[in-house]
PDB file of C-alpha atoms in Angstrom:
ATOM      1  CA  MET A  46      42.312  21.769  75.008  1.00 94.00           C
ATOM      2  CA  SER A  47      43.743  24.646  72.727  1.00 97.00           C
ATOM      3  CA  ALA A  48      46.862  25.908  73.443  1.00 98.00           C
ATOM      4  CA  TYR A  49      49.049  29.306  72.197  1.00 98.00           C
ATOM      5  CA  ALA A  50      52.197  30.077  71.107  1.00 98.00           C
ATOM      6  CA  ILE A  51      53.413  33.797  72.615  1.00 97.00           C
ATOM      7  CA  PHE A  52      55.968  35.641  70.646  1.00 96.00           C
ATOM      8  CA  ASP A  53      57.514  38.169  72.108  1.00 96.00           C
ATOM      9  CA  VAL A  54      60.206  39.580  68.906  1.00 96.00           C
ATOM     10  CA  ASP A  55      62.385  42.459  68.347  1.00 95.00           C
ATOM     11  CA  ILE A  56      63.074  42.928  64.922  1.00 96.00           C
ATOM     12  CA  TYR A  57      66.135  44.409  63.049  1.00 95.00           C
ATOM     13  CA  ASP A  58      65.431  44.534  60.092  1.00 95.00           C
ATOM     14  CA  LEU A  59      61.720  44.312  58.519  1.00 93.00           C
ATOM     15  CA  GLN A  60      62.297  43.054  54.968  1.00 95.00           C
ATOM     16  CA  ARG A  61      63.477  39.993  55.758  1.00 95.00           C
ATOM     17  CA  TYR A  62      61.682  39.388  58.407  1.00 94.00           C
ATOM     18  CA  GLN A  63      58.577  40.592  56.366  1.00 93.00           C
ATOM     19  CA  ASP A  64      59.248  37.580  54.488  1.00 94.00           C
ATOM     20  CA  PHE A  65      59.398  34.709  57.209  1.00 95.00           C
ATOM     21  CA  MET A  66      56.153  36.421  57.644  1.00 92.00           C
ATOM     22  CA  SER A  67      55.085  34.640  54.215  1.00 93.00           C
ATOM     23  CA  GLN A  68      56.414  31.744  54.897  1.00 95.00           C
ATOM     24  CA  VAL A  69      55.289  30.583  57.624  1.00 95.00           C
ATOM     25  CA  LYS A  70      51.058  31.699  57.827  1.00 95.00           C
ATOM     26  CA  PRO A  71      50.802  28.301  55.865  1.00 97.00           C
ATOM     27  CA  VAL A  72      52.828  26.217  58.453  1.00 97.00           C
ATOM     28  CA  VAL A  73      50.685  27.220  60.990  1.00 98.00           C
ATOM     29  CA  GLU A  74      48.263  26.072  59.638  1.00 98.00           C
ATOM     30  CA  SER A  75      49.131  23.208  58.678  1.00 98.00           C
ATOM     31  CA  PHE A  76      49.229  22.421  62.429  1.00 98.00           C
ATOM     32  CA  GLY A  77      45.847  24.070  62.603  1.00 98.00           C
ATOM     33  CA  GLY A  78      47.166  27.405  64.227  1.00 98.00           C
ATOM     34  CA  LYS A  79      45.764  30.359  63.685  1.00 97.00           C
ATOM     35  CA  TYR A  80      47.078  34.227  64.338  1.00 96.00           C
ATOM     36  CA  LEU A  81      45.380  35.903  67.076  1.00 96.00           C
ATOM     37  CA  SER A  82      47.112  39.046  67.235  1.00 95.00           C
ATOM     38  CA  ARG A  83      49.444  40.039  65.131  1.00 91.00           C
ATOM     39  CA  GLY A  84      52.562  43.100  66.471  1.00 88.00           C
ATOM     40  CA  GLY A  85      49.098  44.940  67.625  1.00 88.00           C
ATOM     41  CA  ALA A  86      48.975  47.494  70.165  1.00 91.00           C
ATOM     42  CA  HIS A  87      49.831  46.382  73.445  1.00 91.00           C
ATOM     43  CA  LYS A  88      50.015  47.730  77.475  1.00 92.00           C
ATOM     44  CA  VAL A  89      52.111  45.818  80.486  1.00 92.00           C
ATOM     45  CA  TYR A  90      50.504  46.503  84.104  1.00 94.00           C
ATOM     46  CA  GLU A  91      53.012  44.948  85.477  1.00 95.00           C
ATOM     47  CA  GLY A  92      56.344  43.836  86.082  1.00 93.00           C
ATOM     48  CA  GLU A  93      59.716  44.881  84.343  1.00 91.00           C
ATOM     49  CA  TRP A  94      58.610  43.691  80.744  1.00 89.00           C
ATOM     50  CA  GLU A  95      58.538  45.516  77.459  1.00 91.00           C
ATOM     51  CA  PRO A  96      57.731  43.384  74.642  1.00 93.00           C
ATOM     52  CA  ARG A  97      58.358  44.300  71.301  1.00 93.00           C
ATOM     53  CA  ARG A  98      55.752  42.373  69.072  1.00 94.00           C
ATOM     54  CA  ILE A  99      53.759  40.080  70.909  1.00 96.00           C
ATOM     55  CA  VAL A 100      52.877  37.467  68.136  1.00 95.00           C
ATOM     56  CA  LEU A 101      49.826  35.447  70.038  1.00 97.00           C
ATOM     57  CA  PHE A 102      48.698  31.731  67.761  1.00 97.00           C
ATOM     58  CA  GLU A 103      45.718  29.554  68.819  1.00 98.00           C
ATOM     59  CA  PHE A 104      46.161  26.027  68.270  1.00 98.00           C
ATOM     60  CA  PRO A 105      44.456  22.958  69.089  1.00 98.00           C
ATOM     61  CA  SER A 106      46.198  21.037  70.951  1.00 97.00           C
ATOM     62  CA  MET A 107      49.710  21.463  72.833  1.00 98.00           C
ATOM     63  CA  GLU A 108      50.744  18.415  70.113  1.00 98.00           C
ATOM     64  CA  ASN A 109      49.470  20.077  67.608  1.00 98.00           C
ATOM     65  CA  LEU A 110      51.867  22.868  68.706  1.00 98.00           C
ATOM     66  CA  GLU A 111      55.215  20.634  69.373  1.00 98.00           C
ATOM     67  CA  GLY A 112      54.826  19.865  65.660  1.00 98.00           C
ATOM     68  CA  PHE A 113      54.243  23.103  64.352  1.00 98.00           C
ATOM     69  CA  TYR A 114      57.785  24.470  66.745  1.00 97.00           C
ATOM     70  CA  TYR A 115      59.299  21.007  66.054  1.00 98.00           C
ATOM     71  CA  SER A 116      58.961  19.979  62.234  1.00 97.00           C
ATOM     72  CA  ASP A 117      61.453  21.339  60.086  1.00 97.00           C
ATOM     73  CA  THR A 118      59.475  23.740  58.060  1.00 97.00           C
ATOM     74  CA  TYR A 119      59.819  25.612  60.910  1.00 97.00           C
ATOM     75  CA  GLN A 120      62.161  24.852  62.361  1.00 96.00           C
ATOM     76  CA  GLY A 121      64.281  25.696  58.222  1.00 96.00           C
ATOM     77  CA  LEU A 122      62.049  29.305  58.968  1.00 96.00           C
ATOM     78  CA  LYS A 123      63.027  29.889  62.158  1.00 96.00           C
ATOM     79  CA  THR A 124      66.773  30.095  60.231  1.00 95.00           C
ATOM     80  CA  ILE A 125      65.494  33.397  58.339  1.00 95.00           C
ATOM     81  CA  ARG A 126      62.916  34.505  61.249  1.00 96.00           C
ATOM     82  CA  ASP A 127      67.159  34.653  63.502  1.00 96.00           C
ATOM     83  CA  GLU A 128      68.943  36.276  60.889  1.00 95.00           C
ATOM     84  CA  CYS A 129      65.922  39.467  61.098  1.00 96.00           C
ATOM     85  CA  SER A 130      65.567  39.520  64.960  1.00 96.00           C
ATOM     86  CA  SER A 131      65.144  38.771  68.421  1.00 96.00           C
ATOM     87  CA  ALA A 132      62.699  36.512  69.946  1.00 95.00           C
ATOM     88  CA  ARG A 133      61.109  35.147  72.794  1.00 95.00           C
ATOM     89  CA  VAL A 134      58.716  32.255  73.393  1.00 96.00           C
ATOM     90  CA  VAL A 135      55.848  30.834  75.676  1.00 97.00           C
ATOM     91  CA  SER A 136      53.240  28.458  75.754  1.00 97.00           C
ATOM     92  CA  VAL A 137      50.144  28.641  76.969  1.00 97.00           C
ATOM     93  CA  GLU A 138      47.524  25.804  77.586  1.00 97.00           C
ATOM     94  CA  GLY A 139      43.788  27.107  77.207  1.00 93.00           C
ATOM     95  CA  THR A 140      40.454  25.630  80.133  1.00 79.00           C
TER      96      THR A 140
END
């Protein structure tokens, strides 16, 4: 069953964030993940959520998604992301 990771990111230092993005893509792909959306236009229809930059990933399974997220490689790159941005991250299983 597919699994999706949704990142809501507020970027403080775009140049440093671009360094993070260039390094994280191969890690995502190594766990079978792919980008579905990276910062495209979005619209809130209900509620008080005010997303900044939405990044949406699809993985083959929740196991792959969590393998990516908890991997030593990603956790090392996450320190870069944390230096230049803040994020809210959720996951959801597909049907």
